[in-house]
Amino acid sequence: MALGIIGGTSLFSTKLLADAKERALDTSYGTVYLLVATVQSQEVVYIPRHGKESSIPPHRINYKANIRAFKELGVEDIIGVTSVGSLKHAIPPQSLIAPHDYISLCSIPTYYDTELIHVTPGLDEPLRKRIIDAGRSLGISIIDRGVYFQTVGPRLETRAEINLMKEYADVVGMNMASEATLATELGLRYANISTVDNYAHGIIAGEALDYKDIVAAASKSREKVEKVLVKVVEGMK
Ligand code: HPA
């Protein structure tokens, strides 16, 4: 069974996909650009959530089509790779974190637009553990708990928003909760590894925050994340 990976800023130009075959898959929610790669002789289906040209902003990502594409290809385990800002001094940039829960209070996507069905959201604990164990066996430290706060994007947060979030969550990002929720609705397993690429706005007094720096920081963690993903894939044999 193929592993699904959905990545964004943290995996821009990843080497994992060097020999991947490109595909455009039509789903009832829209067409999804994806790559099918062989990693350690295992099939990996990779969806770049910002699209082929890395140009779709977070609030316009077609999450329903993306997660549906995994389902249609028979993928049952999905690892989301996301870039986050830290809400805590103790979680410095360049850390990796595998969140155990999330908060997402607005723009919650759903497949249940015409049926009265309420799933109980969450992350898949066995898959999360596989990510953490992969890191451990490589000597790559992954913070093994944390609450992810999802915002809508595309703008970053105000200082006041971050002051509120930091009381309840550890990292802030724009994607993970939507993917996890939709995966749950389709009965797929979803867990996440996030690269901590900055302190969120105002966490360090006087520190300026610029998206270009976030992208540059994410590229520094890419190699570590790739190693962890390869190790998870190896464990599938
Ligand atoms: N806020 C929201 N999303 C992010 C951030 C941030 O500070 N860093 C990386 N993704």
PDB file of N, CA, C and O and ligand atoms in Angstrom, residues 9 83-86 148-149 151 155-157 162 172-174 195 197-201 209 211 214, ligand 1:
ATOM      1  N   THR A   9       5.717  24.252   1.763  1.00  0.00           N
ATOM      2  CA  THR A   9       6.939  25.060   1.858  1.00  0.00           C
ATOM      3  C   THR A   9       8.138  24.240   2.315  1.00  0.00           C
ATOM      4  O   THR A   9       9.239  24.387   1.790  1.00  0.00           O
ATOM      5  N   SER A  83       4.947  23.730   7.372  1.00  0.00           N
ATOM      6  CA  SER A  83       5.828  24.747   7.945  1.00  0.00           C
ATOM      7  C   SER A  83       5.031  25.479   9.022  1.00  0.00           C
ATOM      8  O   SER A  83       3.868  25.825   8.797  1.00  0.00           O
ATOM      9  N   VAL A  84       5.634  25.696  10.157  1.00  0.00           N
ATOM     10  CA  VAL A  84       4.907  26.365  11.248  1.00  0.00           C
ATOM     11  C   VAL A  84       5.759  27.441  11.903  1.00  0.00           C
ATOM     12  O   VAL A  84       6.983  27.430  11.824  1.00  0.00           O
ATOM     13  N   GLY A  85       5.067  28.341  12.588  1.00  0.00           N
ATOM     14  CA  GLY A  85       5.722  29.305  13.461  1.00  0.00           C
ATOM     15  C   GLY A  85       5.581  28.821  14.898  1.00  0.00           C
ATOM     16  O   GLY A  85       4.583  28.191  15.252  1.00  0.00           O
ATOM     17  N   SER A  86       6.570  29.125  15.715  1.00  0.00           N
ATOM     18  CA  SER A  86       6.536  28.662  17.109  1.00  0.00           C
ATOM     19  C   SER A  86       5.826  29.679  18.005  1.00  0.00           C
ATOM     20  O   SER A  86       6.065  30.889  17.908  1.00  0.00           O
ATOM     21  N   TYR A 148      -1.232  22.188  17.350  1.00  0.00           N
ATOM     22  CA  TYR A 148      -1.099  23.008  16.137  1.00  0.00           C
ATOM     23  C   TYR A 148      -2.333  23.897  16.029  1.00  0.00           C
ATOM     24  O   TYR A 148      -3.457  23.407  16.063  1.00  0.00           O
ATOM     25  N   PHE A 149      -2.128  25.168  15.905  1.00  0.00           N
ATOM     26  CA  PHE A 149      -3.239  26.113  15.722  1.00  0.00           C
ATOM     27  C   PHE A 149      -3.291  26.483  14.243  1.00  0.00           C
ATOM     28  O   PHE A 149      -2.333  27.014  13.702  1.00  0.00           O
ATOM     29  N   THR A 151      -4.552  28.695  11.147  1.00  0.00           N
ATOM     30  CA  THR A 151      -5.178  29.943  10.704  1.00  0.00           C
ATOM     31  C   THR A 151      -5.561  29.787   9.236  1.00  0.00           C
ATOM     32  O   THR A 151      -5.168  28.824   8.583  1.00  0.00           O
ATOM     33  N   ARG A 155      -2.379  35.798   5.117  1.00  0.00           N
ATOM     34  CA  ARG A 155      -1.557  36.711   5.918  1.00  0.00           C
ATOM     35  C   ARG A 155      -1.051  35.990   7.161  1.00  0.00           C
ATOM     36  O   ARG A 155      -1.629  35.005   7.615  1.00  0.00           O
ATOM     37  N   LEU A 156       0.044  36.511   7.697  1.00  0.00           N
ATOM     38  CA  LEU A 156       0.515  36.015   8.994  1.00  0.00           C
ATOM     39  C   LEU A 156      -0.395  36.610  10.070  1.00  0.00           C
ATOM     40  O   LEU A 156      -1.378  37.271   9.774  1.00  0.00           O
ATOM     41  N   GLU A 157      -0.074  36.356  11.335  1.00  0.00           N
ATOM     42  CA  GLU A 157      -0.981  36.733  12.413  1.00  0.00           C
ATOM     43  C   GLU A 157      -0.563  38.077  13.017  1.00  0.00           C
ATOM     44  O   GLU A 157       0.600  38.460  12.960  1.00  0.00           O
ATOM     45  N   ILE A 162      -1.487  36.186  18.178  1.00  0.00           N
ATOM     46  CA  ILE A 162      -0.488  35.228  18.691  1.00  0.00           C
ATOM     47  C   ILE A 162      -0.552  35.174  20.221  1.00  0.00           C
ATOM     48  O   ILE A 162      -0.433  34.102  20.818  1.00  0.00           O
ATOM     49  N   VAL A 172       1.865  27.412  15.058  1.00  0.00           N
ATOM     50  CA  VAL A 172       0.790  27.937  14.224  1.00  0.00           C
ATOM     51  C   VAL A 172       1.148  27.738  12.755  1.00  0.00           C
ATOM     52  O   VAL A 172       2.286  27.932  12.348  1.00  0.00           O
ATOM     53  N   GLY A 173       0.151  27.285  12.004  1.00  0.00           N
ATOM     54  CA  GLY A 173       0.357  27.064  10.573  1.00  0.00           C
ATOM     55  C   GLY A 173      -0.971  27.204   9.851  1.00  0.00           C
ATOM     56  O   GLY A 173      -1.997  27.529  10.460  1.00  0.00           O
ATOM     57  N   MET A 174      -0.963  26.928   8.553  1.00  0.00           N
ATOM     58  CA  MET A 174      -2.146  27.247   7.750  1.00  0.00           C
ATOM     59  C   MET A 174      -2.808  26.045   7.083  1.00  0.00           C
ATOM     60  O   MET A 174      -3.712  26.234   6.268  1.00  0.00           O
ATOM     61  N   THR A 195       8.017  21.569  10.240  1.00  0.00           N
ATOM     62  CA  THR A 195       9.293  22.248  10.448  1.00  0.00           C
ATOM     63  C   THR A 195       8.979  23.599  11.091  1.00  0.00           C
ATOM     64  O   THR A 195       8.118  24.344  10.609  1.00  0.00           O
ATOM     65  N   ASP A 197       9.825  27.106  11.508  1.00  0.00           N
ATOM     66  CA  ASP A 197      10.657  27.954  10.654  1.00  0.00           C
ATOM     67  C   ASP A 197      10.827  29.386  11.164  1.00  0.00           C
ATOM     68  O   ASP A 197      11.583  30.161  10.585  1.00  0.00           O
ATOM     69  N   ASN A 198      10.114  29.714  12.227  1.00  0.00           N
ATOM     70  CA  ASN A 198      10.223  31.077  12.794  1.00  0.00           C
ATOM     71  C   ASN A 198       9.524  31.082  14.150  1.00  0.00           C
ATOM     72  O   ASN A 198       8.750  30.172  14.458  1.00  0.00           O
ATOM     73  N   TYR A 199       9.827  32.105  14.926  1.00  0.00           N
ATOM     74  CA  TYR A 199       8.980  32.404  16.081  1.00  0.00           C
ATOM     75  C   TYR A 199       7.793  33.203  15.544  1.00  0.00           C
ATOM     76  O   TYR A 199       7.971  34.110  14.716  1.00  0.00           O
ATOM     77  N   ALA A 200       6.592  32.859  16.006  1.00  0.00           N
ATOM     78  CA  ALA A 200       5.406  33.578  15.534  1.00  0.00           C
ATOM     79  C   ALA A 200       5.516  35.058  15.929  1.00  0.00           C
ATOM     80  O   ALA A 200       6.287  35.441  16.816  1.00  0.00           O
ATOM     81  N   HIS A 201       4.688  35.855  15.269  1.00  0.00           N
ATOM     82  CA  HIS A 201       4.767  37.324  15.384  1.00  0.00           C
ATOM     83  C   HIS A 201       4.690  37.783  16.849  1.00  0.00           C
ATOM     84  O   HIS A 201       3.704  37.510  17.531  1.00  0.00           O
ATOM     85  N   LEU A 209       9.110  39.911  11.158  1.00  0.00           N
ATOM     86  CA  LEU A 209       8.671  38.640  10.590  1.00  0.00           C
ATOM     87  C   LEU A 209       8.404  38.847   9.104  1.00  0.00           C
ATOM     88  O   LEU A 209       7.668  39.750   8.722  1.00  0.00           O
ATOM     89  N   TYR A 211       7.789  36.642   5.332  1.00  0.00           N
ATOM     90  CA  TYR A 211       7.535  35.335   4.729  1.00  0.00           C
ATOM     91  C   TYR A 211       8.765  34.778   3.999  1.00  0.00           C
ATOM     92  O   TYR A 211       9.037  33.586   4.033  1.00  0.00           O
ATOM     93  N   ILE A 214      10.858  32.909   6.235  1.00  0.00           N
ATOM     94  CA  ILE A 214      10.234  31.632   6.625  1.00  0.00           C
ATOM     95  C   ILE A 214      10.558  30.564   5.573  1.00  0.00           C
ATOM     96  O   ILE A 214      10.962  29.446   5.898  1.00  0.00           O
TER      97      ILE A 214
HETATM   98  N1  HPA B   1       2.224  31.698  11.009  1.00  0.00           N
HETATM   99  C1  HPA B   1       1.434  30.958  10.204  1.00  0.00           C
HETATM  100  N2  HPA B   1       1.899  30.029   9.392  1.00  0.00           N
HETATM  101  C2  HPA B   1       3.231  29.820   9.371  1.00  0.00           C
HETATM  102  C3  HPA B   1       4.108  30.564  10.171  1.00  0.00           C
HETATM  103  C4  HPA B   1       3.571  31.559  11.037  1.00  0.00           C
HETATM  104  O1  HPA B   1       4.283  32.256  11.786  1.00  0.00           O
HETATM  105  N3  HPA B   1       5.373  30.105   9.911  1.00  0.00           N
HETATM  106  C5  HPA B   1       5.236  29.128   8.989  1.00  0.00           C
HETATM  107  N4  HPA B   1       3.958  28.945   8.659  1.00  0.00           N
END
